[in-house]
Amino acid sequence: MRLADKSVVITGAGSGVGRASALLFAAEGARVVCADVRADWAAETVELVTKNGGTALAHHCDVTVESDVEAAVAAATRNFGRLDVMFNNAGVTGLKPGSTFELDTTEDFERLTTINVRGVFYGCKHAVRTFKAQGGGGVIVNTGSIAGMVGFGSVIYGATKAAINQLTRGVAIECAADDIRCNAICPGTMPLTNFIRVGDGPPPEEYLRMAAGLQPNGRYVTAEDCAAAALFLASDDARNVTGVLLPVDGGYVAR
Ligand SMILES: NC(=O)c1ccc[n+]([C@@H]2O[C@H](COP(=O)([O-])OP(=O)(O)OC[C@H]3O[C@@H](n4cnc5c(N)ncnc54)[C@H](O)[C@@H]3O)[C@@H](O)[C@H]2O)c1
């Protein structure tokens, strides 16, 4: 029970890393606000958590809207008494099969920066305000990407994730004296989430083999791998860990 009685907000909790984290965090004793722009997906996550005996509530939240993010944090304080952990995980891909960087549009740039960067800014801002109002202490986990650490090919997406990495370090430094920790997980390729889902049904074997082959260890990354890393960073096991960008990537950035 590494998060016993902790009050947690997870954005993007309706799918992939967010859903796996909601399940794992709740199994470790946390009470979880499952925030997602897809309210139906968030509700499904809550159903799964509840089936496992955990505590969670669904909250509609578009991370590009500041008042939505503020309201998600307020849902934690109202329902669970306080906020202990903010997991800013919601994000979207810029991948357009067959397209290249010079074909990207202003709309592509706006969409990616608004969801991926502004959403994390709002999440950090309202978490820090709440932590300070509670008297200090608190944990932020952000979802960056290996694409924010090395050139990966998805240019604007990579730039948004690099921005998240720097937001993470900046918040870690500025808030360290208030005992607020801020770290990021940086996943490698996860072919099983809805992130790059093409069509219905499971991804083709050939795609899974390609995804696995990207990692030096030959294994693709799963949402559960990321949830486990996020749990460590969210828990008191990491009480002296802040400003860290933790690759969950089978060795990709070490290559
Ligand atoms: N899948 C990968 O290969 C990969 C690799 C590196 C990093 N990541 C990052 O991991 C995080 C989670 O991705 P995933 O693979 O679980 O994807 P996913 O698509 O399965 O889940 C993302 C969730 O975010 C939600 N979301 C999207 N826009 C939102 C908004 N404006 N407000 C609130 N919620 C919103 C979606 O509804 C969805 O439930 C993202 O930040 C992504 O950039 C993914």
PDB file of C-alpha atoms and ligand atoms in Angstrom:
ATOM      1  CA  MET A   1       0.000   0.000   0.000  1.00  0.00           C
ATOM      2  CA  ARG A   2       2.569   2.514  -1.140  1.00  0.00           C
ATOM      3  CA  LEU A   3      -0.047   5.243  -1.704  1.00  0.00           C
ATOM      4  CA  ALA A   4      -2.268   4.505   1.298  1.00  0.00           C
ATOM      5  CA  ASP A   5      -4.908   7.248   1.680  1.00  0.00           C
ATOM      6  CA  LYS A   6      -3.211   9.500  -0.867  1.00  0.00           C
ATOM      7  CA  SER A   7      -5.469  11.704  -2.962  1.00  0.00           C
ATOM      8  CA  VAL A   8      -4.433  11.633  -6.614  1.00  0.00           C
ATOM      9  CA  VAL A   9      -5.495  13.314  -9.854  1.00  0.00           C
ATOM     10  CA  ILE A  10      -4.548  11.570 -13.111  1.00  0.00           C
ATOM     11  CA  THR A  11      -5.173  13.302 -16.439  1.00  0.00           C
ATOM     12  CA  GLY A  12      -5.698  11.103 -19.480  1.00  0.00           C
ATOM     13  CA  ALA A  13      -6.973   8.426 -17.084  1.00  0.00           C
ATOM     14  CA  GLY A  14      -9.439   7.063 -19.632  1.00  0.00           C
ATOM     15  CA  SER A  15      -6.867   5.029 -21.550  1.00  0.00           C
ATOM     16  CA  GLY A  16      -3.339   3.655 -21.740  1.00  0.00           C
ATOM     17  CA  VAL A  17      -0.854   4.898 -19.153  1.00  0.00           C
ATOM     18  CA  GLY A  18      -3.491   6.912 -17.297  1.00  0.00           C
ATOM     19  CA  ARG A  19      -5.846   3.955 -16.920  1.00  0.00           C
ATOM     20  CA  ALA A  20      -3.074   1.539 -15.911  1.00  0.00           C
ATOM     21  CA  SER A  21      -1.875   4.093 -13.351  1.00  0.00           C
ATOM     22  CA  ALA A  22      -5.362   4.630 -11.935  1.00  0.00           C
ATOM     23  CA  LEU A  23      -5.674   0.855 -11.444  1.00  0.00           C
ATOM     24  CA  LEU A  24      -2.225   0.464  -9.884  1.00  0.00           C
ATOM     25  CA  PHE A  25      -2.395   3.582  -7.692  1.00  0.00           C
ATOM     26  CA  ALA A  26      -5.835   2.584  -6.381  1.00  0.00           C
ATOM     27  CA  ALA A  27      -4.565  -0.952  -5.680  1.00  0.00           C
ATOM     28  CA  GLU A  28      -1.800   0.723  -3.643  1.00  0.00           C
ATOM     29  CA  GLY A  29      -4.390   2.547  -1.527  1.00  0.00           C
ATOM     30  CA  ALA A  30      -4.848   5.844  -3.396  1.00  0.00           C
ATOM     31  CA  ARG A  31      -8.175   7.557  -4.024  1.00  0.00           C
ATOM     32  CA  VAL A  32      -8.084   8.669  -7.636  1.00  0.00           C
ATOM     33  CA  VAL A  33      -9.754  11.418  -9.668  1.00  0.00           C
ATOM     34  CA  CYS A  34      -9.775   9.981 -13.200  1.00  0.00           C
ATOM     35  CA  ALA A  35      -9.749  13.078 -15.411  1.00  0.00           C
ATOM     36  CA  ASP A  36     -10.154  12.807 -19.169  1.00  0.00           C
ATOM     37  CA  VAL A  37     -11.654  14.708 -22.091  1.00  0.00           C
ATOM     38  CA  ARG A  38     -13.425  11.410 -22.872  1.00  0.00           C
ATOM     39  CA  ALA A  39     -15.785  11.254 -19.905  1.00  0.00           C
ATOM     40  CA  ASP A  40     -17.047   7.822 -21.065  1.00  0.00           C
ATOM     41  CA  TRP A  41     -13.510   6.385 -21.011  1.00  0.00           C
ATOM     42  CA  ALA A  42     -12.865   7.903 -17.565  1.00  0.00           C
ATOM     43  CA  ALA A  43     -16.091   6.297 -16.334  1.00  0.00           C
ATOM     44  CA  GLU A  44     -14.907   2.905 -17.664  1.00  0.00           C
ATOM     45  CA  THR A  45     -11.643   3.294 -15.745  1.00  0.00           C
ATOM     46  CA  VAL A  46     -13.569   4.078 -12.563  1.00  0.00           C
ATOM     47  CA  GLU A  47     -15.682   0.962 -13.105  1.00  0.00           C
ATOM     48  CA  LEU A  48     -12.513  -1.160 -13.385  1.00  0.00           C
ATOM     49  CA  VAL A  49     -10.994   0.420 -10.262  1.00  0.00           C
ATOM     50  CA  THR A  50     -14.205  -0.094  -8.310  1.00  0.00           C
ATOM     51  CA  LYS A  51     -14.441  -3.736  -9.436  1.00  0.00           C
ATOM     52  CA  ASN A  52     -10.970  -4.223  -7.928  1.00  0.00           C
ATOM     53  CA  GLY A  53     -12.162  -2.755  -4.624  1.00  0.00           C
ATOM     54  CA  GLY A  54     -10.512   0.637  -5.128  1.00  0.00           C
ATOM     55  CA  THR A  55     -11.805   4.204  -4.832  1.00  0.00           C
ATOM     56  CA  ALA A  56     -12.029   6.493  -7.859  1.00  0.00           C
ATOM     57  CA  LEU A  57     -14.291   9.049  -9.471  1.00  0.00           C
ATOM     58  CA  ALA A  58     -14.577  10.157 -13.083  1.00  0.00           C
ATOM     59  CA  HIS A  59     -14.145  13.801 -13.983  1.00  0.00           C
ATOM     60  CA  HIS A  60     -14.599  15.376 -17.384  1.00  0.00           C
ATOM     61  CA  CYS A  61     -11.533  17.528 -18.034  1.00  0.00           C
ATOM     62  CA  ASP A  62     -10.040  19.042 -21.154  1.00  0.00           C
ATOM     63  CA  VAL A  63      -6.484  19.877 -20.093  1.00  0.00           C
ATOM     64  CA  THR A  64      -6.351  22.759 -22.580  1.00  0.00           C
ATOM     65  CA  VAL A  65      -8.982  24.593 -20.500  1.00  0.00           C
ATOM     66  CA  GLU A  66      -7.511  26.029 -17.309  1.00  0.00           C
ATOM     67  CA  SER A  67     -10.796  26.028 -15.403  1.00  0.00           C
ATOM     68  CA  ASP A  68     -11.242  22.307 -16.223  1.00  0.00           C
ATOM     69  CA  VAL A  69      -7.845  21.466 -14.738  1.00  0.00           C
ATOM     70  CA  GLU A  70      -8.512  23.650 -11.698  1.00  0.00           C
ATOM     71  CA  ALA A  71     -11.852  21.851 -11.275  1.00  0.00           C
ATOM     72  CA  ALA A  72     -10.187  18.418 -11.465  1.00  0.00           C
ATOM     73  CA  VAL A  73      -7.869  19.418  -8.616  1.00  0.00           C
ATOM     74  CA  ALA A  74     -10.848  20.835  -6.708  1.00  0.00           C
ATOM     75  CA  ALA A  75     -12.658  17.496  -7.195  1.00  0.00           C
ATOM     76  CA  ALA A  76      -9.809  15.818  -5.296  1.00  0.00           C
ATOM     77  CA  THR A  77      -9.848  18.294  -2.413  1.00  0.00           C
ATOM     78  CA  ARG A  78     -13.658  18.301  -2.227  1.00  0.00           C
ATOM     79  CA  ASN A  79     -14.106  14.513  -2.360  1.00  0.00           C
ATOM     80  CA  PHE A  80     -10.896  13.249  -0.766  1.00  0.00           C
ATOM     81  CA  GLY A  81      -9.996  16.144   1.546  1.00  0.00           C
ATOM     82  CA  ARG A  82      -6.717  17.177  -0.071  1.00  0.00           C
ATOM     83  CA  LEU A  83      -4.387  16.669  -3.027  1.00  0.00           C
ATOM     84  CA  ASP A  84      -1.241  14.598  -2.588  1.00  0.00           C
ATOM     85  CA  VAL A  85      -0.250  13.589  -6.137  1.00  0.00           C
ATOM     86  CA  MET A  86      -0.877  15.235  -9.507  1.00  0.00           C
ATOM     87  CA  PHE A  87      -0.109  13.024 -12.510  1.00  0.00           C
ATOM     88  CA  ASN A  88      -0.134  15.181 -15.658  1.00  0.00           C
ATOM     89  CA  ASN A  89      -0.284  12.381 -18.184  1.00  0.00           C
ATOM     90  CA  ALA A  90      -2.722  13.400 -20.957  1.00  0.00           C
ATOM     91  CA  GLY A  91      -1.021  13.840 -24.311  1.00  0.00           C
ATOM     92  CA  VAL A  92      -1.537  13.368 -28.036  1.00  0.00           C
ATOM     93  CA  THR A  93       0.676  12.261 -30.895  1.00  0.00           C
ATOM     94  CA  GLY A  94       1.669  14.317 -33.909  1.00  0.00           C
ATOM     95  CA  LEU A  95       2.238  11.271 -36.066  1.00  0.00           C
ATOM     96  CA  LYS A  96       0.542  11.371 -39.456  1.00  0.00           C
ATOM     97  CA  PRO A  97       1.447   8.243 -41.421  1.00  0.00           C
ATOM     98  CA  GLY A  98       3.300   9.089 -44.618  1.00  0.00           C
ATOM     99  CA  SER A  99       3.620  12.781 -43.757  1.00  0.00           C
ATOM    100  CA  THR A 100       6.789  14.763 -43.016  1.00  0.00           C
ATOM    101  CA  PHE A 101       7.705  17.753 -40.839  1.00  0.00           C
ATOM    102  CA  GLU A 102       7.533  20.410 -43.563  1.00  0.00           C
ATOM    103  CA  LEU A 103       3.907  19.471 -44.240  1.00  0.00           C
ATOM    104  CA  ASP A 104       2.860  20.236 -40.654  1.00  0.00           C
ATOM    105  CA  THR A 105       0.454  23.139 -40.281  1.00  0.00           C
ATOM    106  CA  THR A 106      -0.167  25.886 -37.755  1.00  0.00           C
ATOM    107  CA  GLU A 107      -3.168  23.848 -36.594  1.00  0.00           C
ATOM    108  CA  ASP A 108      -0.933  20.800 -35.986  1.00  0.00           C
ATOM    109  CA  PHE A 109       1.455  22.981 -33.972  1.00  0.00           C
ATOM    110  CA  GLU A 110      -1.356  24.575 -31.950  1.00  0.00           C
ATOM    111  CA  ARG A 111      -3.020  21.232 -31.174  1.00  0.00           C
ATOM    112  CA  LEU A 112       0.179  19.602 -29.971  1.00  0.00           C
ATOM    113  CA  THR A 113       1.500  22.523 -27.934  1.00  0.00           C
ATOM    114  CA  THR A 114      -1.888  23.313 -26.411  1.00  0.00           C
ATOM    115  CA  ILE A 115      -2.679  19.789 -25.208  1.00  0.00           C
ATOM    116  CA  ASN A 116       0.825  18.538 -24.442  1.00  0.00           C
ATOM    117  CA  VAL A 117       2.462  21.653 -22.972  1.00  0.00           C
ATOM    118  CA  ARG A 118      -0.271  24.018 -21.823  1.00  0.00           C
ATOM    119  CA  GLY A 119      -2.135  21.113 -20.226  1.00  0.00           C
ATOM    120  CA  VAL A 120       0.922  20.170 -18.162  1.00  0.00           C
ATOM    121  CA  PHE A 121       1.526  23.828 -17.245  1.00  0.00           C
ATOM    122  CA  TYR A 122      -2.043  24.111 -15.906  1.00  0.00           C
ATOM    123  CA  GLY A 123      -1.688  20.818 -14.045  1.00  0.00           C
ATOM    124  CA  CYS A 124       1.574  21.866 -12.375  1.00  0.00           C
ATOM    125  CA  LYS A 125       0.255  25.352 -11.589  1.00  0.00           C
ATOM    126  CA  HIS A 126      -2.946  24.257  -9.869  1.00  0.00           C
ATOM    127  CA  ALA A 127      -1.265  21.379  -8.065  1.00  0.00           C
ATOM    128  CA  VAL A 128       1.421  23.705  -6.681  1.00  0.00           C
ATOM    129  CA  ARG A 129      -1.173  26.291  -5.603  1.00  0.00           C
ATOM    130  CA  THR A 130      -3.105  23.580  -3.775  1.00  0.00           C
ATOM    131  CA  PHE A 131       0.004  22.018  -2.212  1.00  0.00           C
ATOM    132  CA  LYS A 132       1.098  25.429  -0.908  1.00  0.00           C
ATOM    133  CA  ALA A 133      -2.394  26.218   0.413  1.00  0.00           C
ATOM    134  CA  GLN A 134      -2.273  22.893   2.279  1.00  0.00           C
ATOM    135  CA  GLY A 135       0.982  23.988   3.942  1.00  0.00           C
ATOM    136  CA  GLY A 136       3.521  22.464   1.544  1.00  0.00           C
ATOM    137  CA  GLY A 137       4.487  18.974   0.459  1.00  0.00           C
ATOM    138  CA  GLY A 138       3.163  17.166  -2.589  1.00  0.00           C
ATOM    139  CA  VAL A 139       4.179  15.255  -5.668  1.00  0.00           C
ATOM    140  CA  ILE A 140       3.867  15.951  -9.377  1.00  0.00           C
ATOM    141  CA  VAL A 141       4.562  13.319 -12.022  1.00  0.00           C
ATOM    142  CA  ASN A 142       4.496  14.404 -15.673  1.00  0.00           C
ATOM    143  CA  THR A 143       4.512  12.201 -18.752  1.00  0.00           C
ATOM    144  CA  GLY A 144       7.274  13.277 -21.091  1.00  0.00           C
ATOM    145  CA  SER A 145       8.722  11.011 -23.757  1.00  0.00           C
ATOM    146  CA  ILE A 146      11.996   9.720 -25.101  1.00  0.00           C
ATOM    147  CA  ALA A 147      11.057  11.948 -28.077  1.00  0.00           C
ATOM    148  CA  GLY A 148      11.761  14.898 -25.757  1.00  0.00           C
ATOM    149  CA  MET A 149      15.234  13.577 -24.921  1.00  0.00           C
ATOM    150  CA  VAL A 150      16.601  12.559 -28.327  1.00  0.00           C
ATOM    151  CA  GLY A 151      15.629  13.301 -31.904  1.00  0.00           C
ATOM    152  CA  PHE A 152      12.884  10.815 -32.694  1.00  0.00           C
ATOM    153  CA  GLY A 153      11.400  12.062 -35.942  1.00  0.00           C
ATOM    154  CA  SER A 154       8.082  13.394 -34.749  1.00  0.00           C
ATOM    155  CA  VAL A 155       9.419  16.931 -34.662  1.00  0.00           C
ATOM    156  CA  ILE A 156       6.743  19.123 -33.057  1.00  0.00           C
ATOM    157  CA  TYR A 157       5.653  16.316 -30.734  1.00  0.00           C
ATOM    158  CA  GLY A 158       9.280  15.930 -29.619  1.00  0.00           C
ATOM    159  CA  ALA A 159       9.516  19.664 -28.978  1.00  0.00           C
ATOM    160  CA  THR A 160       6.389  19.572 -26.789  1.00  0.00           C
ATOM    161  CA  LYS A 161       7.805  16.681 -24.789  1.00  0.00           C
ATOM    162  CA  ALA A 162      11.161  18.479 -24.372  1.00  0.00           C
ATOM    163  CA  ALA A 163       9.156  21.424 -23.017  1.00  0.00           C
ATOM    164  CA  ILE A 164       7.514  19.080 -20.490  1.00  0.00           C
ATOM    165  CA  ASN A 165      10.928  17.820 -19.461  1.00  0.00           C
ATOM    166  CA  GLN A 166      12.073  21.384 -18.769  1.00  0.00           C
ATOM    167  CA  LEU A 167       8.809  22.296 -16.996  1.00  0.00           C
ATOM    168  CA  THR A 168       9.507  19.297 -14.775  1.00  0.00           C
ATOM    169  CA  ARG A 169      13.014  20.409 -13.876  1.00  0.00           C
ATOM    170  CA  GLY A 170      11.983  24.036 -13.405  1.00  0.00           C
ATOM    171  CA  VAL A 171       9.099  23.189 -11.066  1.00  0.00           C
ATOM    172  CA  ALA A 172      11.358  20.761  -9.183  1.00  0.00           C
ATOM    173  CA  ILE A 173      13.898  23.494  -8.500  1.00  0.00           C
ATOM    174  CA  GLU A 174      11.458  26.294  -7.742  1.00  0.00           C
ATOM    175  CA  CYS A 175       9.287  24.177  -5.437  1.00  0.00           C
ATOM    176  CA  ALA A 176      11.941  22.082  -3.677  1.00  0.00           C
ATOM    177  CA  ALA A 177      11.944  24.351  -0.610  1.00  0.00           C
ATOM    178  CA  ASP A 178       8.195  23.712  -0.232  1.00  0.00           C
ATOM    179  CA  ASP A 179       8.875  19.951  -0.247  1.00  0.00           C
ATOM    180  CA  ILE A 180       7.079  19.608  -3.571  1.00  0.00           C
ATOM    181  CA  ARG A 181       8.703  17.012  -5.820  1.00  0.00           C
ATOM    182  CA  CYS A 182       8.311  17.030  -9.586  1.00  0.00           C
ATOM    183  CA  ASN A 183       9.534  14.249 -11.878  1.00  0.00           C
ATOM    184  CA  ALA A 184       8.711  12.875 -15.310  1.00  0.00           C
ATOM    185  CA  ILE A 185       8.448   9.448 -16.840  1.00  0.00           C
ATOM    186  CA  CYS A 186       9.704   9.323 -20.425  1.00  0.00           C
ATOM    187  CA  PRO A 187       8.168   6.336 -22.180  1.00  0.00           C
ATOM    188  CA  GLY A 188       9.482   4.609 -25.271  1.00  0.00           C
ATOM    189  CA  THR A 189       7.137   3.170 -27.898  1.00  0.00           C
ATOM    190  CA  MET A 190       3.867   1.754 -26.529  1.00  0.00           C
ATOM    191  CA  PRO A 191       1.979   0.096 -29.387  1.00  0.00           C
ATOM    192  CA  LEU A 192      -0.888  -1.207 -27.243  1.00  0.00           C
ATOM    193  CA  THR A 193      -2.397   2.079 -26.018  1.00  0.00           C
ATOM    194  CA  ASN A 194      -4.830   4.198 -28.040  1.00  0.00           C
ATOM    195  CA  PHE A 195      -2.067   6.684 -28.829  1.00  0.00           C
ATOM    196  CA  ILE A 196      -1.234   5.591 -32.374  1.00  0.00           C
ATOM    197  CA  ARG A 197      -4.215   3.291 -32.821  1.00  0.00           C
ATOM    198  CA  VAL A 198      -5.031   2.725 -36.485  1.00  0.00           C
ATOM    199  CA  GLY A 199      -8.422   1.094 -37.016  1.00  0.00           C
ATOM    200  CA  ASP A 200     -10.250  -1.144 -34.560  1.00  0.00           C
ATOM    201  CA  GLY A 201      -8.955  -4.298 -32.923  1.00  0.00           C
ATOM    202  CA  PRO A 202      -5.460  -5.238 -31.762  1.00  0.00           C
ATOM    203  CA  PRO A 203      -2.429  -3.924 -33.677  1.00  0.00           C
ATOM    204  CA  PRO A 204      -1.017  -6.268 -36.342  1.00  0.00           C
ATOM    205  CA  GLU A 205       1.813  -8.626 -35.308  1.00  0.00           C
ATOM    206  CA  GLU A 206       4.155  -6.945 -37.769  1.00  0.00           C
ATOM    207  CA  TYR A 207       3.634  -3.564 -36.074  1.00  0.00           C
ATOM    208  CA  LEU A 208       4.231  -5.079 -32.636  1.00  0.00           C
ATOM    209  CA  ARG A 209       7.494  -6.667 -33.854  1.00  0.00           C
ATOM    210  CA  MET A 210       8.616  -3.314 -35.279  1.00  0.00           C
ATOM    211  CA  ALA A 211       7.753  -1.540 -32.002  1.00  0.00           C
ATOM    212  CA  ALA A 212       9.638  -4.165 -29.965  1.00  0.00           C
ATOM    213  CA  GLY A 213      12.652  -3.890 -32.264  1.00  0.00           C
ATOM    214  CA  LEU A 214      13.033  -0.180 -31.518  1.00  0.00           C
ATOM    215  CA  GLN A 215      14.142  -0.965 -27.952  1.00  0.00           C
ATOM    216  CA  PRO A 216      17.658  -2.349 -27.365  1.00  0.00           C
ATOM    217  CA  ASN A 217      16.159  -5.020 -25.093  1.00  0.00           C
ATOM    218  CA  GLY A 218      13.738  -6.094 -27.833  1.00  0.00           C
ATOM    219  CA  ARG A 219      10.600  -5.426 -25.761  1.00  0.00           C
ATOM    220  CA  TYR A 220       8.023  -2.751 -26.491  1.00  0.00           C
ATOM    221  CA  VAL A 221       6.922  -0.592 -23.600  1.00  0.00           C
ATOM    222  CA  THR A 222       3.531  -1.135 -21.928  1.00  0.00           C
ATOM    223  CA  ALA A 223       1.203   1.180 -20.050  1.00  0.00           C
ATOM    224  CA  GLU A 224       1.801  -1.031 -16.995  1.00  0.00           C
ATOM    225  CA  ASP A 225       5.590  -0.445 -17.241  1.00  0.00           C
ATOM    226  CA  CYS A 226       4.895   3.287 -17.124  1.00  0.00           C
ATOM    227  CA  ALA A 227       2.401   2.988 -14.279  1.00  0.00           C
ATOM    228  CA  ALA A 228       4.997   1.116 -12.214  1.00  0.00           C
ATOM    229  CA  ALA A 229       7.590   3.853 -12.821  1.00  0.00           C
ATOM    230  CA  ALA A 230       5.031   6.568 -12.019  1.00  0.00           C
ATOM    231  CA  LEU A 231       4.075   4.746  -8.819  1.00  0.00           C
ATOM    232  CA  PHE A 232       7.693   4.783  -7.663  1.00  0.00           C
ATOM    233  CA  LEU A 233       8.001   8.520  -8.354  1.00  0.00           C
ATOM    234  CA  ALA A 234       4.639   9.251  -6.688  1.00  0.00           C
ATOM    235  CA  SER A 235       5.427   7.234  -3.567  1.00  0.00           C
ATOM    236  CA  ASP A 236       7.540   8.072  -0.530  1.00  0.00           C
ATOM    237  CA  ASP A 237      10.121   5.580  -1.858  1.00  0.00           C
ATOM    238  CA  ALA A 238      11.180   8.516  -4.068  1.00  0.00           C
ATOM    239  CA  ARG A 239      11.107  11.097  -1.266  1.00  0.00           C
ATOM    240  CA  ASN A 240      14.569  12.346  -2.205  1.00  0.00           C
ATOM    241  CA  VAL A 241      14.053  12.148  -5.977  1.00  0.00           C
ATOM    242  CA  THR A 242      13.084  15.337  -7.792  1.00  0.00           C
ATOM    243  CA  GLY A 243      13.779  16.902 -11.184  1.00  0.00           C
ATOM    244  CA  VAL A 244      14.374  13.461 -12.709  1.00  0.00           C
ATOM    245  CA  LEU A 245      13.419  12.442 -16.251  1.00  0.00           C
ATOM    246  CA  LEU A 246      13.011   8.662 -15.994  1.00  0.00           C
ATOM    247  CA  PRO A 247      13.113   6.814 -19.318  1.00  0.00           C
ATOM    248  CA  VAL A 248      10.882   3.745 -19.456  1.00  0.00           C
ATOM    249  CA  ASP A 249      12.313   2.656 -22.762  1.00  0.00           C
ATOM    250  CA  GLY A 250      14.176  -0.665 -22.682  1.00  0.00           C
ATOM    251  CA  GLY A 251      17.440   1.264 -23.019  1.00  0.00           C
ATOM    252  CA  TYR A 252      16.490   3.420 -26.029  1.00  0.00           C
ATOM    253  CA  VAL A 253      18.096   6.704 -24.909  1.00  0.00           C
ATOM    254  CA  ALA A 254      21.137   4.925 -23.472  1.00  0.00           C
ATOM    255  CA  ARG A 255      22.088   3.635 -26.893  1.00  0.00           C
TER     256      ARG A 255
HETATM  257  N1  LIG B   1       2.122   5.483 -26.676  1.00  0.00           N
HETATM  258  C1  LIG B   1       3.369   5.839 -26.870  1.00  0.00           C
HETATM  259  O1  LIG B   1       4.088   5.273 -27.710  1.00  0.00           O
HETATM  260  C2  LIG B   1       3.959   6.967 -26.046  1.00  0.00           C
HETATM  261  C3  LIG B   1       5.344   7.135 -26.054  1.00  0.00           C
HETATM  262  C4  LIG B   1       5.889   8.153 -25.288  1.00  0.00           C
HETATM  263  C5  LIG B   1       5.061   8.972 -24.522  1.00  0.00           C
HETATM  264  N2  LIG B   1       3.727   8.775 -24.536  1.00  0.00           N
HETATM  265  C6  LIG B   1       2.905   9.684 -23.710  1.00  0.00           C
HETATM  266  O2  LIG B   1       2.167   8.917 -22.763  1.00  0.00           O
HETATM  267  C7  LIG B   1       0.996   9.651 -22.385  1.00  0.00           C
HETATM  268  C8  LIG B   1      -0.191   8.705 -22.396  1.00  0.00           C
HETATM  269  O3  LIG B   1      -0.311   8.181 -23.702  1.00  0.00           O
HETATM  270  P1  LIG B   1      -0.978   6.772 -23.982  1.00  0.00           P
HETATM  271  O4  LIG B   1      -0.032   6.017 -24.819  1.00  0.00           O
HETATM  272  O5  LIG B   1      -1.508   6.191 -22.735  1.00  0.00           O
HETATM  273  O6  LIG B   1      -2.154   7.270 -24.976  1.00  0.00           O
HETATM  274  P2  LIG B   1      -3.720   7.031 -24.991  1.00  0.00           P
HETATM  275  O7  LIG B   1      -4.175   7.716 -26.238  1.00  0.00           O
HETATM  276  O8  LIG B   1      -4.049   5.592 -24.816  1.00  0.00           O
HETATM  277  O9  LIG B   1      -4.259   7.843 -23.722  1.00  0.00           O
HETATM  278  C9  LIG B   1      -4.250   9.253 -23.678  1.00  0.00           C
HETATM  279  C10 LIG B   1      -5.470   9.749 -22.920  1.00  0.00           C
HETATM  280  O10 LIG B   1      -5.420  11.188 -22.875  1.00  0.00           O
HETATM  281  C11 LIG B   1      -6.726  11.678 -23.130  1.00  0.00           C
HETATM  282  N3  LIG B   1      -6.673  13.044 -23.664  1.00  0.00           N
HETATM  283  C12 LIG B   1      -6.322  13.453 -24.909  1.00  0.00           C
HETATM  284  N4  LIG B   1      -6.479  14.781 -25.026  1.00  0.00           N
HETATM  285  C13 LIG B   1      -6.910  15.233 -23.816  1.00  0.00           C
HETATM  286  C14 LIG B   1      -7.269  16.508 -23.312  1.00  0.00           C
HETATM  287  N5  LIG B   1      -7.216  17.618 -24.082  1.00  0.00           N
HETATM  288  N6  LIG B   1      -7.668  16.615 -22.021  1.00  0.00           N
HETATM  289  C15 LIG B   1      -7.758  15.504 -21.237  1.00  0.00           C
HETATM  290  N7  LIG B   1      -7.450  14.267 -21.679  1.00  0.00           N
HETATM  291  C16 LIG B   1      -7.032  14.131 -22.937  1.00  0.00           C
HETATM  292  C17 LIG B   1      -7.319  10.691 -24.126  1.00  0.00           C
HETATM  293  O11 LIG B   1      -8.745  10.778 -24.153  1.00  0.00           O
HETATM  294  C18 LIG B   1      -6.805   9.373 -23.586  1.00  0.00           C
HETATM  295  O12 LIG B   1      -7.680   8.812 -22.639  1.00  0.00           O
HETATM  296  C19 LIG B   1       0.888  10.825 -23.373  1.00  0.00           C
HETATM  297  O13 LIG B   1       1.335  12.009 -22.737  1.00  0.00           O
HETATM  298  C20 LIG B   1       1.856  10.447 -24.475  1.00  0.00           C
HETATM  299  O14 LIG B   1       2.404  11.567 -25.124  1.00  0.00           O
HETATM  300  C21 LIG B   1       3.138   7.792 -25.274  1.00  0.00           C
END
